mmCIF file of C-alpha atoms in Angstrom:
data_model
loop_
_atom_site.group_PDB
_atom_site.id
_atom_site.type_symbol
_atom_site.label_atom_id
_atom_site.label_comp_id
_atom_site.label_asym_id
_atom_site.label_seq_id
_atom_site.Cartn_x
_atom_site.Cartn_y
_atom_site.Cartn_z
ATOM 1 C CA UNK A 1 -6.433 -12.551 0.477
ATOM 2 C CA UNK A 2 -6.590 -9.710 -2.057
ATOM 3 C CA UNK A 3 -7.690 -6.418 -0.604
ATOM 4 C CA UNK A 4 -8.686 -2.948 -2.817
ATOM 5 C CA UNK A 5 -8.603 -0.049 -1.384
ATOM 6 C CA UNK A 6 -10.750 3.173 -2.983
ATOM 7 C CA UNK A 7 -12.370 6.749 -1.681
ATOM 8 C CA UNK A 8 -8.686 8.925 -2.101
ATOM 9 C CA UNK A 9 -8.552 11.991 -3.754
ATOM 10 C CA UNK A 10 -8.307 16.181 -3.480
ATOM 11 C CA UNK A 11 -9.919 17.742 -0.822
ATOM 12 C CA UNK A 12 -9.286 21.048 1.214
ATOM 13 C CA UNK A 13 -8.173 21.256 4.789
ATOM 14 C CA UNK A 14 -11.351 20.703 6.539
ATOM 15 C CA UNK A 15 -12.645 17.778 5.056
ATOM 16 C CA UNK A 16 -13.509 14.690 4.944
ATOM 17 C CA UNK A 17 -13.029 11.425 3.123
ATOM 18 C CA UNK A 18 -14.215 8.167 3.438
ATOM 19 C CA UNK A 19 -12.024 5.206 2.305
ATOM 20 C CA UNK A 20 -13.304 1.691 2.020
ATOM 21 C CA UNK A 21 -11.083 -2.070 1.659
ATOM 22 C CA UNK A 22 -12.233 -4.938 -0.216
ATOM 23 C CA UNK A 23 -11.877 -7.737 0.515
ATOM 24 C CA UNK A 24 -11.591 -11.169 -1.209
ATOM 25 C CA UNK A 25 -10.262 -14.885 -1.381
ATOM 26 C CA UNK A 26 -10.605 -15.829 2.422
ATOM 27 C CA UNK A 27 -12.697 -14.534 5.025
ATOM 28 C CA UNK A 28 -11.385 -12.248 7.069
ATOM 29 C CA UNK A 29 -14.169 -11.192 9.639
ATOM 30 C CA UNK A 30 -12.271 -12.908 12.595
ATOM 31 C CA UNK A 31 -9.063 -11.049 11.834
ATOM 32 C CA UNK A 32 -7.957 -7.355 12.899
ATOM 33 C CA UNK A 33 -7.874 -5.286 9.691
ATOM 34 C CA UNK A 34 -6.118 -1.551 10.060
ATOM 35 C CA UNK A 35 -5.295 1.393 7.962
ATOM 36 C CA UNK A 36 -1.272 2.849 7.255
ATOM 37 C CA UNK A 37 -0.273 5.461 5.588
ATOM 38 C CA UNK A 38 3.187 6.465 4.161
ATOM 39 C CA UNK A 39 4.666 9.521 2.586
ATOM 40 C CA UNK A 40 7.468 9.459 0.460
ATOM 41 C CA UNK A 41 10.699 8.427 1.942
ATOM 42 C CA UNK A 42 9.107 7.466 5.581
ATOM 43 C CA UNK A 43 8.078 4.306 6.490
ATOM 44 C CA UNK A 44 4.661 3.346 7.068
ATOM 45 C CA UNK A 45 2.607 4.668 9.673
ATOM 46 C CA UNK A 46 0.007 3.320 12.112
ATOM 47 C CA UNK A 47 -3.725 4.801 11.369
ATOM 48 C CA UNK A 48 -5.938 2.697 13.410
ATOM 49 C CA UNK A 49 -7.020 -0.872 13.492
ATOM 50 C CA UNK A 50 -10.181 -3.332 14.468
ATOM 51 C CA UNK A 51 -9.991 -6.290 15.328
ATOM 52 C CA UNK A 52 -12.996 -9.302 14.866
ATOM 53 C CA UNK A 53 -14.677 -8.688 18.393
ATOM 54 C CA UNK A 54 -14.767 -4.576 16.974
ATOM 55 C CA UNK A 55 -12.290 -3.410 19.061
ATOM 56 C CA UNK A 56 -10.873 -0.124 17.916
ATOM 57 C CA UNK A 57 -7.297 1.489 18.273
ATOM 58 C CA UNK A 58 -6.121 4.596 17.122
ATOM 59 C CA UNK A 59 -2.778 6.419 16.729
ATOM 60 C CA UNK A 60 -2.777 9.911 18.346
ATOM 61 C CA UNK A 61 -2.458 11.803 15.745
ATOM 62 C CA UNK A 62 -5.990 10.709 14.453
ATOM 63 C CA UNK A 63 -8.093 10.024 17.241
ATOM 64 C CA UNK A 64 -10.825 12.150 17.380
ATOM 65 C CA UNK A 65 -11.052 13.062 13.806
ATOM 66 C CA UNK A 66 -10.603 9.447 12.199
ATOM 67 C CA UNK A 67 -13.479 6.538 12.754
ATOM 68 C CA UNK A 68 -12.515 2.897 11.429
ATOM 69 C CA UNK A 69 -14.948 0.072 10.885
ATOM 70 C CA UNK A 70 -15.806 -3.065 8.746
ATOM 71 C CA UNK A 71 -18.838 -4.656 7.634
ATOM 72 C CA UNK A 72 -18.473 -8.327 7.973
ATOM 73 C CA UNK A 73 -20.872 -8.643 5.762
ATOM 74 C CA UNK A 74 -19.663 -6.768 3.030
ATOM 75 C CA UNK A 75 -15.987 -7.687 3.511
ATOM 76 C CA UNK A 76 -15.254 -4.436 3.789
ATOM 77 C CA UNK A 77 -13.234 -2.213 6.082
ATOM 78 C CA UNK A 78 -13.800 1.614 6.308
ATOM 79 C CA UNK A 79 -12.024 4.758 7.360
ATOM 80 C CA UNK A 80 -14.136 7.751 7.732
ATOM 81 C CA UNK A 81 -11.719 10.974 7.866
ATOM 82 C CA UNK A 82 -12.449 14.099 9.063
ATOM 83 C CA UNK A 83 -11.342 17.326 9.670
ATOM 84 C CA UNK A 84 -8.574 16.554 7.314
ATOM 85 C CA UNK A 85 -5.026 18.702 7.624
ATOM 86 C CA UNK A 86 -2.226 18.428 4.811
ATOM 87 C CA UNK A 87 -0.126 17.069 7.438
ATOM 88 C CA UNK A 88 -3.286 13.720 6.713
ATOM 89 C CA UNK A 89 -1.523 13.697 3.073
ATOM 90 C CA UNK A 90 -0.381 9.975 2.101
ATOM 91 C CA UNK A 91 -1.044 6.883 0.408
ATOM 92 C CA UNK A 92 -3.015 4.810 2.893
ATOM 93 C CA UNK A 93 -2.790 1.185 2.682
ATOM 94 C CA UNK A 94 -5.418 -1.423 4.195
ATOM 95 C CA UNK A 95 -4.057 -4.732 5.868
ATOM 96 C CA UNK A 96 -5.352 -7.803 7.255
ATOM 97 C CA UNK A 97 -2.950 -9.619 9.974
ATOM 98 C CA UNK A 98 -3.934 -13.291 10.478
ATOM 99 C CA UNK A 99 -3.986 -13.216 13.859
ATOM 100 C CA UNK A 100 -6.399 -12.502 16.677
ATOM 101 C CA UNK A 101 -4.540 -9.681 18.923
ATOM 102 C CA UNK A 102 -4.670 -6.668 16.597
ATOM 103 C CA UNK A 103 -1.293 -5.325 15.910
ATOM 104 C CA UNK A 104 0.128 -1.235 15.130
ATOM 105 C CA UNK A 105 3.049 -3.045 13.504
ATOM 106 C CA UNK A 106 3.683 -3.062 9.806
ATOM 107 C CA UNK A 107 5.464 -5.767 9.878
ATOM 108 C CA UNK A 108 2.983 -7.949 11.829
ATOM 109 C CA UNK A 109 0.214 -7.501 8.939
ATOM 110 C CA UNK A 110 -0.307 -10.514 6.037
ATOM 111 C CA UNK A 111 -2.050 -9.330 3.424
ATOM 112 C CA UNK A 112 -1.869 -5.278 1.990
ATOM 113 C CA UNK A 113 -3.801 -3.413 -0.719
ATOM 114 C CA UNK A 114 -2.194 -1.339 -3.000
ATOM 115 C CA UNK A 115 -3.084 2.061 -1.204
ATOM 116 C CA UNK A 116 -5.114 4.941 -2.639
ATOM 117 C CA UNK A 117 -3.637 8.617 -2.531
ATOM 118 C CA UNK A 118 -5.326 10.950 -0.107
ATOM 119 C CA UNK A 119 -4.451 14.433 -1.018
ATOM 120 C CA UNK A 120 -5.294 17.632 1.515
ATOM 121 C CA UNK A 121 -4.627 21.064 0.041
ATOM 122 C CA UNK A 122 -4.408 23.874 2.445
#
């Protein structure tokens, strides 16, 4: 499974951002796909995951401001961010885990994308 990730960039404290995940090779509509994010010298972070049935799971720092879904379809996942804070600055990552339970666990996850840089200025 290869998965690109796009939609980071600049935006103020306030905003919002929308990032979408390719992805190719296998199909991966039965398989809970979720968004991490890491800063320099942490370790990745849970953002929120969905699993094949559309079950949704978020971490508490996002809920409320953050929407995830896919598009079977499309093979591609989504992250629609809003209300953005600098403290939402990272590189977020996409990841499918080739399982069925959906997992906040880093380690639990298969397949990653690269990430794409989401930057929030205050």
């Amino acid at each position: 499974v290869q998965l690109q990730a796009s939609g980071g960039g600049l935006v103020q404290a306030g905003g919002s951002l929308r990032l979408s995940c390719l992805a190719s090779g296998r199909t991966v509509s039965r398989y809970p796909m979720a968004w991490f994010r890491q800063t320099p010298g942490e370790e990745r972070e849970f953002v929120a995951v969905v699993s094949g049935s559309d079950y949704k799971y978020y971490s508490d720092s996002v809920k409320g401001r953050f929407a995830i879904s896919r598009d079977s379809a499309k093979s591609t996942l989504y992250l629609q961010m809003k209300n953005l804070t600098p403290e939402d600055t990272a590189v977020y990552f996409c990841a499918v885990d080739l399982a069925i339970v959906p997992s906040t666990q880093a380690s639990e996850y298969d397949f990653w994308g690269r990430g794409t840089l989401v930057t929030v200025s205050s």
